[in-house]
Amino acid sequence: MADRLAVRVVRAAEGLANAVTRVGDGDLAARVAPGGPHELRDAGTAFNRMADRLVRLLAAERESAADLSHRLRTPLTALRVNLNGLAANPADPDRMAHSQDALSRLEETVDQIIATARRPAGGRPGCDAAAVVRRRLEFWSALAADQGRDCEVALPDGPAPVPAGEDDLVAAVDALLGNVFRHTPQGTALSVALHRGRYSTGLLIGDAGPGIPDAEEALRRGASGAGSTGLGLDIARRLAESTGGSLNIGAAPLGGAQIELWLRTESRPPSRRTGRRAGRRAGRRAGRRTRRHSRE
């Protein structure tokens, strides 16, 4: 009996040791079949959980590095637009000022990337979505004016608190607006509406461009049909899902694509039907204001 018990202990210990060695050598797929005495079974189960979490953390780190790098595309886009304008008219003081602002924004973005990379893991703070969107629109409105784009904005009068970090929301807003500027021709109108609901807050960005023919493919991480990295929508989607919300792609009242970023703000989420109705209402309001603005 002692011999058989010893065999079980030794076999379970050797299996656990081999799995630990394989993970240490870089084989993250190594797992152990828990066996032997109660203590070794618990140790095997704990090892498997640790290995699974290690795989998830490494995957999250790779995605985070790609997402942080993607933030640099926004100020670079603005800088490229302004430099193209300076090439046509080197003596334009407004273009020079916009270029300086873009360079300052690029420096700020690099600082944010460094700060985000050093930020310890934990719960994310909240922020005022209305203030964030309003501040980012001040940046993008200059580019819209340069490219002859009509831009209609519908924001709530008061604050719109959301359970998301300010830097994360800024990255998502810039990614969505940057996609409009990169993937639609100059002069294409756009609309931005922030809908503050009872259980969620939605950011709706629409345009009058060609639209997105395959929404499911566009939401797949790294997919792109226009020569980009395909990470912009995924940055926004991951932010929405981190709050229990969602990212949807539909048709805009302007005729192009409409991206709906829904951030869940209460414990009880809105039904899909309610969210869609609210999105359509907010989108129609933004579309009516855009058309009225264009006529004026």
PDB file of C-alpha atoms in Angstrom:
ATOM      1  CA  MET A   1       0.000   0.000   0.000  1.00  0.00           C
ATOM      2  CA  ALA A   2       2.821   2.383   0.846  1.00  0.00           C
ATOM      3  CA  ASP A   3       4.525   1.522  -2.439  1.00  0.00           C
ATOM      4  CA  ARG A   4       1.405   2.204  -4.501  1.00  0.00           C
ATOM      5  CA  LEU A   5       0.778   5.468  -2.647  1.00  0.00           C
ATOM      6  CA  ALA A   6       4.371   6.532  -3.265  1.00  0.00           C
ATOM      7  CA  VAL A   7       4.004   5.798  -6.994  1.00  0.00           C
ATOM      8  CA  ARG A   8       0.922   8.050  -7.182  1.00  0.00           C
ATOM      9  CA  VAL A   9       2.726  10.862  -5.358  1.00  0.00           C
ATOM     10  CA  VAL A  10       5.874  10.586  -7.458  1.00  0.00           C
ATOM     11  CA  ARG A  11       3.973  10.363 -10.752  1.00  0.00           C
ATOM     12  CA  ALA A  12       1.848  13.428  -9.937  1.00  0.00           C
ATOM     13  CA  ALA A  13       4.872  15.395  -8.737  1.00  0.00           C
ATOM     14  CA  GLU A  14       6.869  14.512 -11.866  1.00  0.00           C
ATOM     15  CA  GLY A  15       3.993  15.566 -14.117  1.00  0.00           C
ATOM     16  CA  LEU A  16       3.681  18.901 -12.351  1.00  0.00           C
ATOM     17  CA  ALA A  17       7.453  19.455 -12.459  1.00  0.00           C
ATOM     18  CA  ASN A  18       7.591  18.642 -16.179  1.00  0.00           C
ATOM     19  CA  ALA A  19       4.734  21.071 -16.919  1.00  0.00           C
ATOM     20  CA  VAL A  20       6.436  23.814 -14.923  1.00  0.00           C
ATOM     21  CA  THR A  21       9.685  23.215 -16.808  1.00  0.00           C
ATOM     22  CA  ARG A  22       7.930  23.363 -20.189  1.00  0.00           C
ATOM     23  CA  VAL A  23       6.226  26.658 -19.341  1.00  0.00           C
ATOM     24  CA  GLY A  24       9.532  28.031 -18.117  1.00  0.00           C
ATOM     25  CA  ASP A  25      11.070  27.080 -21.466  1.00  0.00           C
ATOM     26  CA  GLY A  26       8.360  28.975 -23.330  1.00  0.00           C
ATOM     27  CA  ASP A  27       5.779  26.257 -24.048  1.00  0.00           C
ATOM     28  CA  LEU A  28       2.667  28.091 -22.842  1.00  0.00           C
ATOM     29  CA  ALA A  29       0.419  25.255 -23.997  1.00  0.00           C
ATOM     30  CA  ALA A  30       1.761  22.905 -21.298  1.00  0.00           C
ATOM     31  CA  ARG A  31      -0.846  21.766 -18.797  1.00  0.00           C
ATOM     32  CA  VAL A  32      -1.009  19.092 -16.130  1.00  0.00           C
ATOM     33  CA  ALA A  33      -3.674  16.479 -15.458  1.00  0.00           C
ATOM     34  CA  PRO A  34      -4.258  16.934 -11.698  1.00  0.00           C
ATOM     35  CA  GLY A  35      -3.757  13.684  -9.809  1.00  0.00           C
ATOM     36  CA  GLY A  36      -2.260  12.136  -6.715  1.00  0.00           C
ATOM     37  CA  PRO A  37      -3.006  13.271  -3.192  1.00  0.00           C
ATOM     38  CA  HIS A  38      -5.346  16.171  -2.487  1.00  0.00           C
ATOM     39  CA  GLU A  39      -2.498  18.665  -2.075  1.00  0.00           C
ATOM     40  CA  LEU A  40      -0.939  17.777  -5.452  1.00  0.00           C
ATOM     41  CA  ARG A  41      -4.303  17.905  -7.207  1.00  0.00           C
ATOM     42  CA  ASP A  42      -4.840  21.410  -5.841  1.00  0.00           C
ATOM     43  CA  ALA A  43      -1.336  22.370  -6.952  1.00  0.00           C
ATOM     44  CA  GLY A  44      -2.008  21.018 -10.473  1.00  0.00           C
ATOM     45  CA  THR A  45      -5.302  22.872 -10.744  1.00  0.00           C
ATOM     46  CA  ALA A  46      -3.667  26.088  -9.536  1.00  0.00           C
ATOM     47  CA  PHE A  47      -0.854  25.646 -12.058  1.00  0.00           C
ATOM     48  CA  ASN A  48      -3.324  25.267 -14.941  1.00  0.00           C
ATOM     49  CA  ARG A  49      -5.171  28.417 -13.871  1.00  0.00           C
ATOM     50  CA  MET A  50      -1.876  30.284 -13.644  1.00  0.00           C
ATOM     51  CA  ALA A  51      -0.825  29.138 -17.125  1.00  0.00           C
ATOM     52  CA  ASP A  52      -4.197  30.147 -18.594  1.00  0.00           C
ATOM     53  CA  ARG A  53      -3.948  33.583 -16.997  1.00  0.00           C
ATOM     54  CA  LEU A  54      -0.382  33.968 -18.249  1.00  0.00           C
ATOM     55  CA  VAL A  55      -1.538  33.298 -21.815  1.00  0.00           C
ATOM     56  CA  ARG A  56      -4.341  35.840 -21.483  1.00  0.00           C
ATOM     57  CA  LEU A  57      -2.012  38.473 -20.000  1.00  0.00           C
ATOM     58  CA  LEU A  58       0.545  38.062 -22.772  1.00  0.00           C
ATOM     59  CA  ALA A  59      -2.168  38.320 -25.416  1.00  0.00           C
ATOM     60  CA  ALA A  60      -3.531  41.439 -23.733  1.00  0.00           C
ATOM     61  CA  GLU A  61      -0.054  42.976 -23.633  1.00  0.00           C
ATOM     62  CA  ARG A  62       0.430  42.384 -27.362  1.00  0.00           C
ATOM     63  CA  GLU A  63      -2.950  43.937 -28.142  1.00  0.00           C
ATOM     64  CA  SER A  64      -2.259  46.848 -25.830  1.00  0.00           C
ATOM     65  CA  ALA A  65       1.059  47.574 -27.554  1.00  0.00           C
ATOM     66  CA  ALA A  66      -0.693  47.621 -30.934  1.00  0.00           C
ATOM     67  CA  ASP A  67      -3.494  49.829 -29.607  1.00  0.00           C
ATOM     68  CA  LEU A  68      -1.110  52.330 -28.035  1.00  0.00           C
ATOM     69  CA  SER A  69       0.857  52.569 -31.263  1.00  0.00           C
ATOM     70  CA  HIS A  70      -2.384  53.174 -33.139  1.00  0.00           C
ATOM     71  CA  ARG A  71      -2.975  56.328 -31.092  1.00  0.00           C
ATOM     72  CA  LEU A  72      -0.071  57.952 -32.912  1.00  0.00           C
ATOM     73  CA  ARG A  73      -1.996  57.765 -36.182  1.00  0.00           C
ATOM     74  CA  THR A  74      -4.379  60.564 -35.136  1.00  0.00           C
ATOM     75  CA  PRO A  75      -1.852  63.400 -34.687  1.00  0.00           C
ATOM     76  CA  LEU A  76       0.117  62.085 -37.659  1.00  0.00           C
ATOM     77  CA  THR A  77      -3.013  62.316 -39.807  1.00  0.00           C
ATOM     78  CA  ALA A  78      -3.536  65.920 -38.730  1.00  0.00           C
ATOM     79  CA  LEU A  79       0.100  66.737 -39.350  1.00  0.00           C
ATOM     80  CA  ARG A  80      -0.003  65.199 -42.828  1.00  0.00           C
ATOM     81  CA  VAL A  81      -3.093  67.221 -43.786  1.00  0.00           C
ATOM     82  CA  ASN A  82      -1.505  70.454 -42.632  1.00  0.00           C
ATOM     83  CA  LEU A  83       1.817  69.726 -44.321  1.00  0.00           C
ATOM     84  CA  ASN A  84      -0.004  69.073 -47.593  1.00  0.00           C
ATOM     85  CA  GLY A  85      -1.654  72.464 -47.216  1.00  0.00           C
ATOM     86  CA  LEU A  86       1.679  74.139 -46.454  1.00  0.00           C
ATOM     87  CA  ALA A  87       3.191  72.606 -49.568  1.00  0.00           C
ATOM     88  CA  ALA A  88       0.508  74.314 -51.639  1.00  0.00           C
ATOM     89  CA  ASN A  89       0.693  77.611 -49.718  1.00  0.00           C
ATOM     90  CA  PRO A  90       3.851  77.969 -47.594  1.00  0.00           C
ATOM     91  CA  ALA A  91       2.878  81.439 -46.367  1.00  0.00           C
ATOM     92  CA  ASP A  92      -0.429  80.390 -44.796  1.00  0.00           C
ATOM     93  CA  PRO A  93      -0.165  81.320 -41.072  1.00  0.00           C
ATOM     94  CA  ASP A  94      -3.236  79.286 -40.123  1.00  0.00           C
ATOM     95  CA  ARG A  95      -1.735  76.158 -41.613  1.00  0.00           C
ATOM     96  CA  MET A  96       1.484  76.799 -39.710  1.00  0.00           C
ATOM     97  CA  ALA A  97      -0.442  77.194 -36.444  1.00  0.00           C
ATOM     98  CA  HIS A  98      -2.382  73.986 -37.106  1.00  0.00           C
ATOM     99  CA  SER A  99       0.868  72.148 -37.811  1.00  0.00           C
ATOM    100  CA  GLN A 100       2.316  73.353 -34.519  1.00  0.00           C
ATOM    101  CA  ASP A 101      -0.836  72.194 -32.734  1.00  0.00           C
ATOM    102  CA  ALA A 102      -0.530  68.786 -34.405  1.00  0.00           C
ATOM    103  CA  LEU A 103       3.089  68.489 -33.289  1.00  0.00           C
ATOM    104  CA  SER A 104       2.069  69.378 -29.735  1.00  0.00           C
ATOM    105  CA  ARG A 105      -0.689  66.772 -29.903  1.00  0.00           C
ATOM    106  CA  LEU A 106       1.841  64.205 -31.144  1.00  0.00           C
ATOM    107  CA  GLU A 107       4.084  64.934 -28.167  1.00  0.00           C
ATOM    108  CA  GLU A 108       1.118  64.671 -25.782  1.00  0.00           C
ATOM    109  CA  THR A 109       0.111  61.350 -27.318  1.00  0.00           C
ATOM    110  CA  VAL A 110       3.586  59.919 -26.852  1.00  0.00           C
ATOM    111  CA  ASP A 111       3.508  61.034 -23.205  1.00  0.00           C
ATOM    112  CA  GLN A 112       0.093  59.382 -22.786  1.00  0.00           C
ATOM    113  CA  ILE A 113       1.390  56.156 -24.280  1.00  0.00           C
ATOM    114  CA  ILE A 114       4.285  56.094 -21.827  1.00  0.00           C
ATOM    115  CA  ALA A 115       1.966  56.861 -18.902  1.00  0.00           C
ATOM    116  CA  THR A 116      -0.511  54.184 -19.986  1.00  0.00           C
ATOM    117  CA  ALA A 117       2.230  51.599 -20.375  1.00  0.00           C
ATOM    118  CA  ARG A 118       3.399  52.311 -16.826  1.00  0.00           C
ATOM    119  CA  ARG A 119      -0.110  52.341 -15.343  1.00  0.00           C
ATOM    120  CA  PRO A 120      -0.685  49.374 -13.038  1.00  0.00           C
ATOM    121  CA  ALA A 121      -3.534  47.012 -13.767  1.00  0.00           C
ATOM    122  CA  GLY A 122      -6.730  47.655 -11.878  1.00  0.00           C
ATOM    123  CA  GLY A 123     -10.110  49.267 -12.054  1.00  0.00           C
ATOM    124  CA  ARG A 124     -10.455  52.071 -14.543  1.00  0.00           C
ATOM    125  CA  PRO A 125     -11.630  55.492 -13.377  1.00  0.00           C
ATOM    126  CA  GLY A 126     -14.621  57.269 -14.830  1.00  0.00           C
ATOM    127  CA  CYS A 127     -14.781  60.436 -16.910  1.00  0.00           C
ATOM    128  CA  ASP A 128     -17.216  62.873 -18.500  1.00  0.00           C
ATOM    129  CA  ALA A 129     -17.864  61.638 -22.034  1.00  0.00           C
ATOM    130  CA  ALA A 130     -19.465  64.937 -23.087  1.00  0.00           C
ATOM    131  CA  ALA A 131     -16.372  66.907 -22.053  1.00  0.00           C
ATOM    132  CA  VAL A 132     -14.037  64.444 -23.769  1.00  0.00           C
ATOM    133  CA  VAL A 133     -15.987  64.460 -27.043  1.00  0.00           C
ATOM    134  CA  ARG A 134     -16.327  68.244 -26.985  1.00  0.00           C
ATOM    135  CA  ARG A 135     -12.585  68.676 -26.469  1.00  0.00           C
ATOM    136  CA  ARG A 136     -11.646  66.237 -29.225  1.00  0.00           C
ATOM    137  CA  LEU A 137     -14.065  67.895 -31.634  1.00  0.00           C
ATOM    138  CA  GLU A 138     -12.161  71.144 -31.162  1.00  0.00           C
ATOM    139  CA  PHE A 139      -9.156  69.329 -32.610  1.00  0.00           C
ATOM    140  CA  TRP A 140     -10.965  67.549 -35.446  1.00  0.00           C
ATOM    141  CA  SER A 141     -13.114  70.529 -36.468  1.00  0.00           C
ATOM    142  CA  ALA A 142     -10.002  72.294 -37.755  1.00  0.00           C
ATOM    143  CA  LEU A 143      -9.272  69.363 -40.054  1.00  0.00           C
ATOM    144  CA  ALA A 144     -12.909  69.237 -41.129  1.00  0.00           C
ATOM    145  CA  ALA A 145     -12.761  72.904 -42.105  1.00  0.00           C
ATOM    146  CA  ASP A 146      -9.544  72.349 -44.046  1.00  0.00           C
ATOM    147  CA  GLN A 147     -11.121  69.512 -46.015  1.00  0.00           C
ATOM    148  CA  GLY A 148     -14.446  71.229 -46.593  1.00  0.00           C
ATOM    149  CA  ARG A 149     -16.460  68.786 -44.495  1.00  0.00           C
ATOM    150  CA  ASP A 150     -19.790  69.793 -42.977  1.00  0.00           C
ATOM    151  CA  CYS A 151     -19.756  68.566 -39.377  1.00  0.00           C
ATOM    152  CA  GLU A 152     -22.880  68.528 -37.243  1.00  0.00           C
ATOM    153  CA  VAL A 153     -22.563  67.971 -33.501  1.00  0.00           C
ATOM    154  CA  ALA A 154     -25.263  67.028 -31.002  1.00  0.00           C
ATOM    155  CA  LEU A 155     -24.045  66.862 -27.396  1.00  0.00           C
ATOM    156  CA  PRO A 156     -25.988  66.909 -24.127  1.00  0.00           C
ATOM    157  CA  ASP A 157     -26.008  70.155 -22.176  1.00  0.00           C
ATOM    158  CA  GLY A 158     -24.825  68.550 -18.938  1.00  0.00           C
ATOM    159  CA  PRO A 159     -22.142  65.972 -18.149  1.00  0.00           C
ATOM    160  CA  ALA A 160     -22.328  62.380 -19.350  1.00  0.00           C
ATOM    161  CA  PRO A 161     -20.343  60.244 -16.868  1.00  0.00           C
ATOM    162  CA  VAL A 162     -19.132  56.884 -18.148  1.00  0.00           C
ATOM    163  CA  PRO A 163     -17.106  54.118 -16.428  1.00  0.00           C
ATOM    164  CA  ALA A 164     -14.094  54.519 -18.700  1.00  0.00           C
ATOM    165  CA  GLY A 165     -10.708  56.148 -18.348  1.00  0.00           C
ATOM    166  CA  GLU A 166     -10.302  59.505 -20.053  1.00  0.00           C
ATOM    167  CA  ASP A 167      -7.238  58.410 -22.036  1.00  0.00           C
ATOM    168  CA  ASP A 168      -9.041  55.276 -23.231  1.00  0.00           C
ATOM    169  CA  LEU A 169     -12.092  57.253 -24.336  1.00  0.00           C
ATOM    170  CA  VAL A 170      -9.912  59.834 -26.106  1.00  0.00           C
ATOM    171  CA  ALA A 171      -8.190  57.014 -28.001  1.00  0.00           C
ATOM    172  CA  ALA A 172     -11.548  55.528 -29.029  1.00  0.00           C
ATOM    173  CA  VAL A 173     -12.998  58.876 -30.160  1.00  0.00           C
ATOM    174  CA  ASP A 174      -9.857  59.696 -32.148  1.00  0.00           C
ATOM    175  CA  ALA A 175      -9.835  56.250 -33.736  1.00  0.00           C
ATOM    176  CA  LEU A 176     -13.447  56.533 -34.895  1.00  0.00           C
ATOM    177  CA  LEU A 177     -13.135  60.093 -36.181  1.00  0.00           C
ATOM    178  CA  GLY A 178      -9.776  59.307 -37.748  1.00  0.00           C
ATOM    179  CA  ASN A 179     -11.367  56.487 -39.730  1.00  0.00           C
ATOM    180  CA  VAL A 180     -13.837  58.963 -41.245  1.00  0.00           C
ATOM    181  CA  PHE A 181     -11.049  61.275 -42.372  1.00  0.00           C
ATOM    182  CA  ARG A 182      -8.873  58.439 -43.682  1.00  0.00           C
ATOM    183  CA  HIS A 183     -11.516  56.400 -45.487  1.00  0.00           C
ATOM    184  CA  THR A 184     -13.883  58.991 -46.974  1.00  0.00           C
ATOM    185  CA  PRO A 185     -13.098  61.603 -49.650  1.00  0.00           C
ATOM    186  CA  GLN A 186     -12.463  65.198 -48.710  1.00  0.00           C
ATOM    187  CA  GLY A 187     -15.677  67.196 -48.558  1.00  0.00           C
ATOM    188  CA  THR A 188     -17.653  64.257 -47.149  1.00  0.00           C
ATOM    189  CA  ALA A 189     -20.010  65.414 -44.410  1.00  0.00           C
ATOM    190  CA  LEU A 190     -20.044  63.787 -40.985  1.00  0.00           C
ATOM    191  CA  SER A 191     -22.105  63.918 -37.824  1.00  0.00           C
ATOM    192  CA  VAL A 192     -21.266  63.314 -34.162  1.00  0.00           C
ATOM    193  CA  ALA A 193     -23.966  62.736 -31.550  1.00  0.00           C
ATOM    194  CA  LEU A 194     -23.690  61.739 -27.901  1.00  0.00           C
ATOM    195  CA  HIS A 195     -26.838  60.066 -26.574  1.00  0.00           C
ATOM    196  CA  ARG A 196     -27.145  59.919 -22.784  1.00  0.00           C
ATOM    197  CA  GLY A 197     -29.581  57.141 -21.901  1.00  0.00           C
ATOM    198  CA  ARG A 198     -30.798  55.724 -18.627  1.00  0.00           C
ATOM    199  CA  TYR A 199     -28.546  52.667 -18.643  1.00  0.00           C
ATOM    200  CA  SER A 200     -25.932  53.516 -21.250  1.00  0.00           C
ATOM    201  CA  THR A 201     -24.309  56.382 -23.109  1.00  0.00           C
ATOM    202  CA  GLY A 202     -23.825  56.132 -26.853  1.00  0.00           C
ATOM    203  CA  LEU A 203     -21.454  57.944 -29.179  1.00  0.00           C
ATOM    204  CA  LEU A 204     -22.778  57.906 -32.758  1.00  0.00           C
ATOM    205  CA  ILE A 205     -20.454  58.933 -35.583  1.00  0.00           C
ATOM    206  CA  GLY A 206     -21.922  58.941 -39.075  1.00  0.00           C
ATOM    207  CA  ASP A 207     -20.745  60.087 -42.485  1.00  0.00           C
ATOM    208  CA  ALA A 208     -21.921  60.511 -46.063  1.00  0.00           C
ATOM    209  CA  GLY A 209     -19.223  58.262 -47.485  1.00  0.00           C
ATOM    210  CA  PRO A 210     -19.422  54.907 -49.272  1.00  0.00           C
ATOM    211  CA  GLY A 211     -20.292  52.993 -46.102  1.00  0.00           C
ATOM    212  CA  ILE A 212     -18.944  49.688 -44.758  1.00  0.00           C
ATOM    213  CA  PRO A 213     -20.174  46.739 -46.838  1.00  0.00           C
ATOM    214  CA  ASP A 214     -19.162  43.984 -44.391  1.00  0.00           C
ATOM    215  CA  ALA A 215     -19.654  45.126 -40.794  1.00  0.00           C
ATOM    216  CA  GLU A 216     -18.685  41.786 -39.257  1.00  0.00           C
ATOM    217  CA  GLU A 217     -15.409  41.674 -41.136  1.00  0.00           C
ATOM    218  CA  ALA A 218     -14.642  45.293 -40.221  1.00  0.00           C
ATOM    219  CA  LEU A 219     -15.022  44.492 -36.520  1.00  0.00           C
ATOM    220  CA  ARG A 220     -12.568  41.610 -36.711  1.00  0.00           C
ATOM    221  CA  ARG A 221      -9.294  42.674 -35.119  1.00  0.00           C
ATOM    222  CA  GLY A 222      -6.634  43.507 -37.682  1.00  0.00           C
ATOM    223  CA  ALA A 223      -9.006  43.325 -40.649  1.00  0.00           C
ATOM    224  CA  SER A 224      -8.963  46.175 -43.122  1.00  0.00           C
ATOM    225  CA  GLY A 225      -9.987  46.670 -46.688  1.00  0.00           C
ATOM    226  CA  ALA A 226      -8.438  50.102 -47.090  1.00  0.00           C
ATOM    227  CA  GLY A 227      -4.755  49.593 -46.380  1.00  0.00           C
ATOM    228  CA  SER A 228      -4.885  50.464 -42.668  1.00  0.00           C
ATOM    229  CA  THR A 229      -4.055  48.381 -39.612  1.00  0.00           C
ATOM    230  CA  GLY A 230      -7.705  47.663 -38.852  1.00  0.00           C
ATOM    231  CA  LEU A 231      -7.207  48.373 -35.135  1.00  0.00           C
ATOM    232  CA  GLY A 232      -9.260  51.557 -34.828  1.00  0.00           C
ATOM    233  CA  LEU A 233     -12.651  49.874 -34.545  1.00  0.00           C
ATOM    234  CA  ASP A 234     -11.208  47.212 -32.273  1.00  0.00           C
ATOM    235  CA  ILE A 235      -9.900  49.846 -29.847  1.00  0.00           C
ATOM    236  CA  ALA A 236     -13.412  51.257 -29.552  1.00  0.00           C
ATOM    237  CA  ARG A 237     -14.998  47.794 -29.347  1.00  0.00           C
ATOM    238  CA  ARG A 238     -12.752  46.669 -26.504  1.00  0.00           C
ATOM    239  CA  LEU A 239     -13.492  49.865 -24.574  1.00  0.00           C
ATOM    240  CA  ALA A 240     -17.238  49.359 -25.013  1.00  0.00           C
ATOM    241  CA  GLU A 241     -17.114  45.700 -23.985  1.00  0.00           C
ATOM    242  CA  SER A 242     -14.995  46.531 -20.919  1.00  0.00           C
ATOM    243  CA  THR A 243     -18.017  48.435 -19.579  1.00  0.00           C
ATOM    244  CA  GLY A 244     -20.530  45.791 -20.655  1.00  0.00           C
ATOM    245  CA  GLY A 245     -21.484  47.792 -23.753  1.00  0.00           C
ATOM    246  CA  SER A 246     -21.033  47.142 -27.449  1.00  0.00           C
ATOM    247  CA  LEU A 247     -19.858  48.583 -30.758  1.00  0.00           C
ATOM    248  CA  ASN A 248     -22.298  48.460 -33.677  1.00  0.00           C
ATOM    249  CA  ILE A 249     -22.001  49.361 -37.348  1.00  0.00           C
ATOM    250  CA  GLY A 250     -25.030  50.506 -39.305  1.00  0.00           C
ATOM    251  CA  ALA A 251     -26.223  52.937 -41.933  1.00  0.00           C
ATOM    252  CA  ALA A 252     -26.051  56.672 -41.195  1.00  0.00           C
ATOM    253  CA  PRO A 253     -28.846  59.115 -42.040  1.00  0.00           C
ATOM    254  CA  LEU A 254     -26.258  60.882 -44.216  1.00  0.00           C
ATOM    255  CA  GLY A 255     -26.059  57.779 -46.409  1.00  0.00           C
ATOM    256  CA  GLY A 256     -22.717  56.327 -45.307  1.00  0.00           C
ATOM    257  CA  ALA A 257     -21.634  54.304 -42.297  1.00  0.00           C
ATOM    258  CA  GLN A 258     -22.608  54.965 -38.700  1.00  0.00           C
ATOM    259  CA  ILE A 259     -20.511  53.663 -35.812  1.00  0.00           C
ATOM    260  CA  GLU A 260     -22.301  53.367 -32.477  1.00  0.00           C
ATOM    261  CA  LEU A 261     -20.126  53.118 -29.373  1.00  0.00           C
ATOM    262  CA  TRP A 262     -22.341  52.173 -26.403  1.00  0.00           C
ATOM    263  CA  LEU A 263     -20.825  52.430 -22.916  1.00  0.00           C
ATOM    264  CA  ARG A 264     -22.858  50.787 -20.192  1.00  0.00           C
ATOM    265  CA  THR A 265     -23.329  53.112 -17.227  1.00  0.00           C
ATOM    266  CA  GLU A 266     -25.727  51.154 -14.990  1.00  0.00           C
ATOM    267  CA  SER A 267     -25.829  47.575 -13.735  1.00  0.00           C
ATOM    268  CA  ARG A 268     -28.895  46.743 -15.807  1.00  0.00           C
ATOM    269  CA  PRO A 269     -28.123  46.970 -19.527  1.00  0.00           C
ATOM    270  CA  PRO A 270     -30.615  48.277 -22.057  1.00  0.00           C
ATOM    271  CA  SER A 271     -32.283  45.758 -24.315  1.00  0.00           C
ATOM    272  CA  ARG A 272     -30.953  45.494 -27.841  1.00  0.00           C
ATOM    273  CA  ARG A 273     -34.198  46.840 -29.219  1.00  0.00           C
ATOM    274  CA  THR A 274     -34.111  49.850 -26.897  1.00  0.00           C
ATOM    275  CA  GLY A 275     -30.490  50.565 -27.783  1.00  0.00           C
ATOM    276  CA  ARG A 276     -31.251  50.389 -31.484  1.00  0.00           C
ATOM    277  CA  ARG A 277     -34.270  52.677 -31.199  1.00  0.00           C
ATOM    278  CA  ALA A 278     -32.249  55.216 -29.231  1.00  0.00           C
ATOM    279  CA  GLY A 279     -29.428  54.987 -31.750  1.00  0.00           C
ATOM    280  CA  ARG A 280     -31.764  55.517 -34.683  1.00  0.00           C
ATOM    281  CA  ARG A 281     -33.423  58.496 -32.997  1.00  0.00           C
ATOM    282  CA  ALA A 282     -30.082  60.122 -32.169  1.00  0.00           C
ATOM    283  CA  GLY A 283     -28.801  59.393 -35.653  1.00  0.00           C
ATOM    284  CA  ARG A 284     -31.895  60.898 -37.307  1.00  0.00           C
ATOM    285  CA  ARG A 285     -31.578  64.024 -35.173  1.00  0.00           C
ATOM    286  CA  ALA A 286     -27.919  64.401 -36.122  1.00  0.00           C
ATOM    287  CA  GLY A 287     -28.783  63.810 -39.783  1.00  0.00           C
ATOM    288  CA  ARG A 288     -31.533  66.453 -39.759  1.00  0.00           C
ATOM    289  CA  ARG A 289     -29.204  68.980 -38.161  1.00  0.00           C
ATOM    290  CA  THR A 290     -26.484  68.182 -40.692  1.00  0.00           C
ATOM    291  CA  ARG A 291     -28.832  68.689 -43.633  1.00  0.00           C
ATOM    292  CA  ARG A 292     -30.100  71.955 -42.155  1.00  0.00           C
ATOM    293  CA  HIS A 293     -26.525  73.084 -41.603  1.00  0.00           C
ATOM    294  CA  SER A 294     -25.623  72.226 -45.211  1.00  0.00           C
ATOM    295  CA  ARG A 295     -28.563  74.240 -46.569  1.00  0.00           C
ATOM    296  CA  GLU A 296     -27.537  77.238 -44.524  1.00  0.00           C
TER     297      GLU A 296
END
